[in-house]
Amino acid sequence: MTVRIVVGTQWGDEGKGKITDLLAAQTDIVVRYQGGNNAGHTVIVGQEVFKLHLIPSGILFPDTVCVIGNGVVIDPQVLLEEMDMLRGRGIKVTPDNLKISSAAHIILAQHKARDLQQEADRADGQKIGTTGRGIGPTYVAKIDRSGVRMEMFLRRDIPAELAAFQAKLTPYIIDSVQYLNEALAQHKNILLEGAQGTMLDVDHGTYPFVTSSNPTAGGACTGSGLGPTKIDEVWGVVKAYSTRVGEGPFPTELFDKDGEYLRAAGAEFGTTTGRARRCGWFDALVVKHAARVNGLTDLVITKLDVLDKLPALKICTAYDIDGRTVGDLPTDLELFTRAKPVYTELSGWQKDTTQCRSFSELPSEALKYIAKLQELVGVKITLVSTGPDRAQAIRRDI
Ligand code: GDP
Ligand code: IMO
Ligand code: MG
């Protein structure tokens, strides 16, 4: 029995969906614990591409139960559309394998309108670049105790705005905290799937250029109702380089041909909004920070193959802030905004890694790159992904 959290260590889009799907085969229950349909998790199986926003990335396995936890905010229409999309593609989605927490909050039309209006009202330089899905205002309503929860669907009289969804959603709504804790008592394997990433965490990210929830490991406990003592492993997913979508500081961002190369080779366009992702070199300070605030036990490197053709690779090992060399991420955004990356350079491998299935098959320069990341972050690398498909993964223990 293992309870494992899968968390993003950068600014989201690290490949959490792919890794969750990969692990879901050996998992009884996959739980989403925060965020909403601001998330876009891509799972590729052969020729099939699945873009998931709310439903956990374990849904492709009919015997794996997926739970949308109490920490998630749900747009009922989006959820129903996603359920229909999956069913239309032959994926099982029934109350047996999808369960929705009665305590998850509902995104209302007013929240979406407010999200768009607030973003429009923000002056240049202060815009966050939200996904416009109503996420922030829904969490505001939750925290100020005026929100509406999924349990509303179980009542006789509900707001007119929600009435149309009631019959379709009611069969899926359960007390997920009770369900998950009972599953734990039955020694089930549980995977808690994060959305967004550590640097978008409202407490530990680049505030105020963040999302309105806690993607970090603590949020997995709050957002699922599984206590901290029940968690066995925390796996941090990290891209072999960095990306960010939306506004906010990003010290290793590239504005040159290398940045363009990463965007093209990595297909770095948002799953949810289609926006081009900003691209840059690997930032070890960011991932070290993620290792701390999540208590990472394992690291998963994704998209190593995107670096295959580059002759030289840079890793940020420190920042220069106003002439001082700094080895840890500053929490003060003013300082972080002025941080200039200090790089160490490694040679590229310029070989195809997409067919590699064991560490010994990887080019020696790729192994050196991975070893350097492990040394800098201080967490063991358990899995390396060299392509979007399920088969393109290298486990340390194989
Ligand atoms: P998530 O939000 O963390 O689940 O990540 P996204 O799905 O938004 O973005 C990751 C993208 O990279 C998706 O299109 C995945 O199919 C793709 N991907 C995942 N792992 C790899 C990999 O190892 N190599 C390549 N080339 N693509 C990958
Ligand atoms: P996944 O789960 C990348 C970003 C938005 C914006 C900020 C706040 O696919 O990794 P919000 O709509 O949440 O209020 O926007 O957060 N953002 C993401 N960036 N991946 C995501 O999710 C994101 N979800 C939100 O671009 O900068
Ligand atoms: Mg994504």
Coordinates of C-alpha atoms and ligand atoms in Angstrom, one line a residue:
M1 CA 0.0 0.0 0.0
T2 CA 1.4 3.4 -1.0
V3 CA -0.1 6.9 -0.7
R4 CA 1.8 9.0 -3.2
I5 CA 1.5 12.7 -4.1
V6 CA 2.5 13.8 -7.6
V7 CA 3.3 17.5 -7.6
G8 CA 4.5 20.0 -10.1
T9 CA 7.9 21.6 -9.1
Q10 CA 8.0 24.5 -11.5
W11 CA 5.2 26.7 -13.1
G12 CA 2.9 23.9 -14.1
D13 CA 2.8 21.8 -17.3
E14 CA 5.7 19.6 -16.1
G15 CA 3.9 16.5 -17.4
K16 CA 2.0 15.6 -14.3
G17 CA -0.8 14.1 -16.5
K18 CA 1.6 11.8 -18.3
I19 CA 3.2 10.6 -15.0
T20 CA -0.1 10.1 -13.2
D21 CA -1.4 8.0 -16.1
L22 CA 1.8 6.0 -16.1
L23 CA 1.5 5.3 -12.4
A24 CA -2.3 4.8 -12.5
A25 CA -2.0 1.3 -13.8
Q26 CA -0.8 0.2 -10.4
T27 CA -3.0 2.5 -8.4
D28 CA -6.4 1.8 -7.0
I29 CA -7.5 5.5 -6.6
V30 CA -6.3 8.7 -8.2
V31 CA -7.4 12.0 -6.5
R32 CA -7.3 15.5 -7.8
Y33 CA -6.9 17.7 -4.8
Q34 CA -6.9 21.4 -5.9
G35 CA -7.3 23.8 -8.8
G36 CA -10.0 23.5 -11.4
N37 CA -10.2 23.7 -15.1
N38 CA -7.3 26.1 -15.2
A39 CA -5.3 22.9 -15.4
G40 CA -4.7 21.0 -18.6
H41 CA -3.2 17.6 -18.3
T42 CA -2.4 15.7 -21.5
V43 CA -2.2 12.0 -21.7
I44 CA -1.1 10.3 -24.9
V45 CA -1.7 6.7 -25.6
G46 CA -0.6 5.5 -29.0
Q47 CA -2.3 7.8 -31.5
E48 CA -4.9 9.0 -28.9
V49 CA -4.5 12.4 -27.2
F50 CA -6.6 13.1 -24.1
K51 CA -6.7 16.6 -22.7
L52 CA -8.1 16.5 -19.2
H53 CA -9.0 19.6 -17.1
L54 CA -10.9 18.3 -14.1
I55 CA -11.0 14.6 -14.2
P56 CA -8.0 12.9 -12.7
S57 CA -5.5 11.4 -15.2
G58 CA -6.2 7.9 -14.0
I59 CA -9.5 7.8 -15.9
L60 CA -8.2 5.8 -18.8
F61 CA -7.9 2.7 -16.6
P62 CA -11.4 1.3 -16.1
D63 CA -10.4 -0.4 -12.8
T64 CA -8.9 2.7 -11.3
V65 CA -11.3 4.9 -9.3
C66 CA -10.9 8.7 -9.9
V67 CA -11.9 11.2 -7.2
I68 CA -12.3 14.9 -7.5
G69 CA -11.4 16.0 -4.0
N70 CA -12.9 18.6 -1.7
G71 CA -10.0 21.0 -2.5
V72 CA -11.0 21.3 -6.2
V73 CA -13.2 24.0 -7.7
I74 CA -15.7 22.6 -10.3
D75 CA -17.4 24.2 -13.2
P76 CA -20.3 21.8 -13.6
Q77 CA -20.7 22.4 -17.4
V78 CA -17.0 21.8 -18.0
L79 CA -17.1 18.7 -15.9
L80 CA -20.1 17.3 -17.8
E81 CA -18.5 18.1 -21.1
E82 CA -15.3 16.3 -20.1
M83 CA -17.3 13.3 -19.0
D84 CA -19.2 13.2 -22.3
M85 CA -16.0 13.7 -24.3
L86 CA -14.4 10.7 -22.6
R87 CA -17.5 8.5 -23.0
G88 CA -17.7 9.4 -26.6
R89 CA -14.2 8.0 -27.0
G90 CA -15.0 4.8 -25.3
I91 CA -13.7 5.5 -21.9
K92 CA -15.7 4.3 -18.9
V93 CA -17.1 7.1 -16.8
T94 CA -19.7 5.9 -14.3
P95 CA -20.4 6.5 -10.6
D96 CA -18.3 3.4 -10.0
N97 CA -15.0 4.9 -11.3
L98 CA -15.6 8.6 -10.9
K99 CA -16.5 10.2 -7.6
I100 CA -16.9 13.9 -6.8
S101 CA -16.6 15.3 -3.3
S102 CA -19.7 16.9 -1.9
A103 CA -17.4 19.6 -0.3
A104 CA -15.8 20.7 -3.5
H105 CA -16.8 24.3 -4.4
I106 CA -18.8 25.2 -7.5
I107 CA -17.6 27.8 -10.0
L108 CA -20.6 30.0 -10.8
A109 CA -21.1 32.4 -13.8
Q110 CA -20.4 35.4 -11.5
H111 CA -17.0 34.0 -10.6
K112 CA -16.0 33.6 -14.2
A113 CA -17.2 37.1 -15.0
R114 CA -15.3 38.6 -12.0
D115 CA -12.1 36.8 -13.0
L116 CA -12.2 38.3 -16.5
Q117 CA -13.2 41.8 -15.2
Q118 CA -10.5 41.9 -12.5
E119 CA -7.9 40.9 -15.1
A120 CA -9.1 43.6 -17.5
D121 CA -9.0 46.1 -14.7
R122 CA -5.4 45.3 -13.7
A123 CA -2.8 47.8 -15.0
D124 CA -0.1 46.7 -17.3
G125 CA 2.7 45.1 -15.2
Q126 CA 0.1 43.9 -12.7
K127 CA -1.9 41.5 -14.9
I128 CA -1.6 37.9 -13.8
G129 CA -2.6 36.3 -17.1
T130 CA -5.2 34.1 -15.5
T131 CA -6.9 31.4 -17.5
G132 CA -10.2 33.3 -17.0
R133 CA -12.0 30.2 -15.7
G134 CA -13.2 31.8 -12.5
I135 CA -10.7 30.0 -10.3
G136 CA -9.6 32.9 -8.1
P137 CA -13.1 34.4 -7.3
T138 CA -14.4 30.9 -6.5
Y139 CA -11.6 30.3 -3.9
V140 CA -12.2 33.8 -2.6
A141 CA -15.9 32.9 -2.0
K142 CA -14.7 29.7 -0.3
I143 CA -12.4 31.4 2.0
D144 CA -14.9 34.2 2.9
R145 CA -17.5 31.5 3.6
S146 CA -20.0 32.5 0.9
G147 CA -19.2 29.7 -1.6
V148 CA -21.5 27.0 -2.9
R149 CA -20.4 23.4 -2.6
M150 CA -21.3 20.3 -4.7
E151 CA -23.6 19.2 -1.8
M152 CA -26.0 21.8 -3.2
F153 CA -26.9 19.3 -5.9
L154 CA -28.2 16.9 -3.3
R155 CA -30.7 19.5 -2.0
R156 CA -34.3 19.8 -3.3
D157 CA -34.1 23.5 -4.2
I158 CA -31.1 24.7 -5.9
P159 CA -30.2 27.9 -7.8
A160 CA -31.7 28.1 -11.3
E161 CA -28.1 28.3 -12.7
L162 CA -27.3 24.9 -11.4
A163 CA -30.7 23.1 -11.8
A164 CA -29.9 21.8 -15.4
F165 CA -26.9 19.9 -14.1
Q166 CA -28.5 18.3 -11.1
A167 CA -29.8 15.0 -12.4
K168 CA -26.5 14.3 -14.3
L169 CA -24.2 15.1 -11.4
T170 CA -26.0 13.8 -8.3
P171 CA -25.1 10.1 -8.8
Y172 CA -21.4 11.0 -8.6
I173 CA -21.4 13.0 -5.5
I174 CA -20.1 11.4 -2.3
D175 CA -18.4 12.1 1.0
S176 CA -14.9 11.7 -0.5
V177 CA -13.1 12.1 2.9
Q178 CA -14.9 9.1 4.3
Y179 CA -14.4 7.1 1.0
L180 CA -10.7 7.8 0.9
N181 CA -10.0 7.1 4.5
E182 CA -11.9 3.8 4.3
A183 CA -9.9 2.9 1.2
L184 CA -6.8 3.6 3.2
A185 CA -8.0 1.3 5.9
Q186 CA -8.4 -1.4 3.2
H187 CA -4.7 -0.8 2.1
K188 CA -5.5 0.6 -1.3
N189 CA -2.8 2.4 -3.4
I190 CA -3.7 6.0 -3.6
L191 CA -2.2 8.7 -5.9
L192 CA -2.9 12.3 -5.2
E193 CA -2.5 14.3 -8.5
G194 CA -1.6 17.9 -8.2
A195 CA -2.5 20.6 -10.7
Q196 CA -0.3 23.7 -11.5
G197 CA 3.0 23.8 -9.8
T198 CA 5.0 24.9 -6.7
M199 CA 5.9 28.3 -8.2
L200 CA 2.2 29.0 -8.8
D201 CA 1.3 28.1 -5.2
V202 CA -0.5 31.0 -3.4
D203 CA 1.9 30.6 -0.4
H204 CA 5.2 29.3 -1.9
G205 CA 5.1 30.7 -5.4
T206 CA 5.8 34.1 -7.0
Y207 CA 3.0 35.9 -5.3
P208 CA 0.9 37.6 -6.6
F209 CA 1.7 36.0 -9.9
V210 CA 0.2 32.7 -8.7
T211 CA -3.0 30.7 -8.8
S212 CA -5.4 30.8 -5.9
S213 CA -4.8 27.4 -4.3
N214 CA -2.0 25.2 -2.8
P215 CA -0.6 22.8 -5.4
T216 CA 2.2 21.9 -3.0
A217 CA 2.1 18.7 -1.0
G218 CA 0.3 20.2 2.1
G219 CA -2.6 21.1 -0.2
A220 CA -2.9 17.4 -1.1
C221 CA -3.8 16.6 2.5
T222 CA -6.2 19.5 2.9
G223 CA -7.7 18.9 -0.5
S224 CA -8.3 15.2 0.0
G225 CA -8.9 14.8 3.7
L226 CA -6.0 12.3 4.0
G227 CA -3.8 13.3 7.0
P228 CA -0.1 14.0 6.6
T229 CA 0.9 10.9 8.5
K230 CA -0.7 8.8 5.8
I231 CA 1.5 10.1 3.0
D232 CA 4.4 7.7 2.0
E233 CA 6.0 9.5 -1.0
V234 CA 6.0 12.9 -2.6
W235 CA 7.1 12.7 -6.3
G236 CA 8.1 16.0 -7.9
V237 CA 7.6 16.3 -11.6
V238 CA 10.1 18.5 -13.3
K239 CA 10.8 19.4 -16.9
A240 CA 14.4 19.1 -18.1
Y241 CA 14.1 22.9 -18.8
S242 CA 11.6 25.5 -17.6
T243 CA 8.4 27.0 -18.9
R244 CA 5.9 29.4 -17.6
V245 CA 2.5 30.5 -19.0
G246 CA 1.0 33.8 -17.9
E247 CA 2.7 36.8 -16.3
G248 CA 5.3 37.0 -13.5
P249 CA 9.1 36.8 -13.1
F250 CA 11.0 34.0 -14.6
P251 CA 14.8 34.4 -14.2
T252 CA 16.0 31.8 -16.8
E253 CA 13.6 32.9 -19.5
L254 CA 15.1 32.9 -23.0
F255 CA 14.3 35.4 -25.6
D256 CA 16.7 34.1 -28.2
K257 CA 16.8 31.2 -30.7
D258 CA 17.3 28.6 -27.9
G259 CA 14.0 29.7 -26.3
E260 CA 12.3 29.5 -29.7
Y261 CA 13.8 26.1 -30.1
L262 CA 12.5 24.8 -26.8
R263 CA 9.0 26.1 -27.6
A264 CA 9.0 24.4 -31.0
A265 CA 10.7 21.1 -30.0
G266 CA 8.7 20.8 -26.7
A267 CA 5.4 21.9 -28.4
E268 CA 5.1 24.5 -25.6
F269 CA 1.6 25.8 -26.1
G270 CA -0.9 25.8 -23.3
T271 CA -3.3 22.8 -23.1
T272 CA -6.1 25.0 -21.6
T273 CA -5.7 28.4 -23.4
G274 CA -3.4 27.6 -26.3
R275 CA -1.1 30.4 -25.2
A276 CA 2.6 30.1 -26.2
R277 CA 4.5 29.1 -23.1
R278 CA 7.6 31.1 -22.1
C279 CA 10.7 28.9 -22.2
G280 CA 14.0 28.9 -20.4
W281 CA 16.9 26.9 -19.0
F282 CA 16.5 24.6 -16.0
D283 CA 16.6 26.6 -12.7
A284 CA 18.0 24.5 -9.9
L285 CA 17.0 27.1 -7.3
V286 CA 13.4 26.7 -8.2
V287 CA 13.4 22.9 -8.0
K288 CA 15.4 23.0 -4.7
H289 CA 12.8 25.3 -3.3
A290 CA 10.1 22.8 -4.5
A291 CA 12.1 19.9 -2.9
R292 CA 11.9 21.8 0.4
V293 CA 8.3 23.0 0.5
N294 CA 6.9 19.7 -0.8
G295 CA 9.3 17.4 1.2
L296 CA 10.0 15.6 -2.1
T297 CA 11.1 12.0 -1.8
D298 CA 11.5 11.4 -5.6
L299 CA 12.1 13.4 -8.7
V300 CA 10.7 12.7 -12.1
I301 CA 12.4 14.3 -15.1
T302 CA 10.2 14.8 -18.1
K303 CA 10.9 16.0 -21.7
L304 CA 14.5 15.1 -21.6
D305 CA 14.2 14.3 -25.4
V306 CA 13.4 18.0 -26.1
L307 CA 17.1 18.7 -25.4
D308 CA 18.3 16.0 -27.8
K309 CA 19.5 18.3 -30.5
L310 CA 21.1 21.1 -28.5
P311 CA 24.9 21.2 -28.6
A312 CA 25.2 22.9 -25.2
L313 CA 22.9 23.1 -22.1
K314 CA 22.8 25.6 -19.3
I315 CA 21.6 25.1 -15.7
C316 CA 21.0 28.0 -13.4
T317 CA 22.9 27.3 -10.1
A318 CA 22.7 30.7 -8.4
Y319 CA 21.3 34.1 -8.9
D320 CA 23.1 37.4 -9.0
I321 CA 20.9 39.9 -7.2
D322 CA 22.2 43.5 -7.2
G323 CA 25.8 42.1 -7.4
R324 CA 25.3 39.5 -4.6
T325 CA 25.4 35.8 -5.4
V326 CA 22.5 34.0 -3.9
G327 CA 22.0 30.2 -3.7
D328 CA 18.4 30.1 -2.5
L329 CA 15.2 31.4 -3.9
P330 CA 14.3 34.8 -2.4
T331 CA 10.7 35.0 -1.2
D332 CA 10.6 38.7 -1.8
L333 CA 9.2 39.1 -5.3
E334 CA 11.1 42.4 -5.7
L335 CA 14.4 40.6 -5.3
F336 CA 13.3 37.7 -7.4
T337 CA 12.3 40.0 -10.2
R338 CA 15.9 41.4 -10.2
A339 CA 17.5 38.0 -10.1
K340 CA 20.0 37.3 -12.9
P341 CA 20.8 33.6 -13.5
V342 CA 24.3 32.3 -12.9
Y343 CA 24.8 29.4 -15.2
T344 CA 26.9 26.3 -15.4
E345 CA 27.2 24.8 -18.9
L346 CA 27.1 21.2 -19.9
S347 CA 27.6 19.7 -23.3
G348 CA 24.6 18.3 -25.0
W349 CA 24.3 14.7 -26.3
Q350 CA 22.9 15.4 -29.8
K351 CA 21.5 11.9 -29.9
D352 CA 18.0 10.6 -30.0
T353 CA 16.8 9.5 -26.5
T354 CA 13.2 8.8 -27.5
Q355 CA 13.8 5.1 -27.9
C356 CA 15.9 4.6 -24.7
R357 CA 14.2 2.3 -22.2
S358 CA 16.9 2.1 -19.5
F359 CA 19.5 4.4 -17.9
S360 CA 22.3 2.4 -19.6
E361 CA 20.9 3.2 -23.0
L362 CA 21.0 7.0 -22.4
P363 CA 24.0 8.9 -23.9
S364 CA 26.7 9.6 -21.4
E365 CA 26.2 13.4 -21.6
A366 CA 22.5 12.8 -20.9
L367 CA 23.4 10.8 -17.8
K368 CA 25.8 13.6 -16.7
Y369 CA 23.0 16.1 -17.1
I370 CA 20.6 14.0 -15.0
A371 CA 23.3 13.4 -12.4
K372 CA 23.9 17.2 -12.2
L373 CA 20.2 17.9 -11.7
Q374 CA 20.1 15.3 -8.9
E375 CA 23.2 16.7 -7.2
L376 CA 21.9 20.3 -7.3
V377 CA 18.3 19.5 -6.2
G378 CA 19.4 16.8 -3.7
V379 CA 16.5 14.4 -4.4
K380 CA 16.9 11.0 -6.1
I381 CA 15.7 10.8 -9.7
T382 CA 13.3 7.8 -9.9
L383 CA 11.9 8.2 -13.4
V384 CA 13.0 9.9 -16.6
S385 CA 10.6 10.5 -19.5
T386 CA 11.9 10.9 -23.0
G387 CA 8.6 11.3 -25.0
P388 CA 4.9 11.8 -24.4
D389 CA 3.9 8.2 -24.8
R390 CA 3.4 5.8 -21.9
A391 CA 6.2 3.6 -23.2
Q392 CA 8.7 6.5 -23.2
A393 CA 9.7 6.2 -19.6
I394 CA 12.8 5.0 -17.8
R395 CA 12.4 3.7 -14.2
R396 CA 15.5 3.8 -12.0
D397 CA 14.7 0.3 -10.7
I398 CA 14.4 -1.4 -14.1
Ligands
GDP1 P1 0.7 18.8 -16.9 O1 -0.2 20.0 -16.9 O2 1.8 18.9 -15.9 O3 0.0 17.6 -16.9 O4 1.5 18.9 -18.4 P2 0.8 19.3 -19.8 O5 0.0 18.1 -20.2 O6 0.1 20.6 -19.7 O7 2.1 19.5 -20.7 C1 3.0 18.6 -20.8 C2 3.1 18.3 -22.3 O8 4.3 17.5 -22.6 C3 2.0 17.4 -22.8 O9 1.7 17.7 -24.2 C4 2.6 16.0 -22.8 O10 2.0 15.1 -23.8 C5 4.0 16.2 -23.1 N1 5.0 15.4 -22.5 C6 5.0 14.8 -21.3 N2 6.2 14.1 -21.1 C7 6.9 14.3 -22.2 C8 8.2 13.9 -22.6 O11 9.0 13.2 -21.8 N3 8.7 14.3 -23.8 C9 7.9 15.0 -24.6 N4 8.4 15.4 -25.8 N5 6.7 15.4 -24.3 C10 6.2 15.1 -23.1
IMO2 P1 -1.5 22.6 -15.1 O1 -2.2 21.8 -14.0 C1 0.4 26.4 -16.2 C2 -1.3 30.0 -14.4 C3 -2.0 31.0 -15.3 C4 -1.8 32.3 -14.6 C5 -1.8 31.9 -13.2 C6 -3.2 32.2 -12.5 O2 -1.8 22.2 -16.5 O3 0.0 22.5 -14.8 P2 -5.6 31.1 -12.7 O4 -6.5 30.9 -13.8 O5 -5.2 29.8 -12.0 O6 -6.1 32.1 -11.7 O7 -4.2 31.7 -13.3 O8 -1.6 30.5 -13.1 N1 -1.8 28.6 -14.5 C7 -1.2 27.6 -15.1 N2 0.0 27.6 -15.7 N3 -0.2 25.2 -15.9 C8 -1.4 25.2 -15.2 O9 -2.0 24.1 -14.8 C9 -1.9 26.5 -14.8 N4 -3.0 26.8 -14.1 C10 -3.0 28.1 -13.9 O10 -1.5 31.0 -16.6 O11 -0.4 32.7 -14.9
MG3 MG -0.9 21.6 -18.1

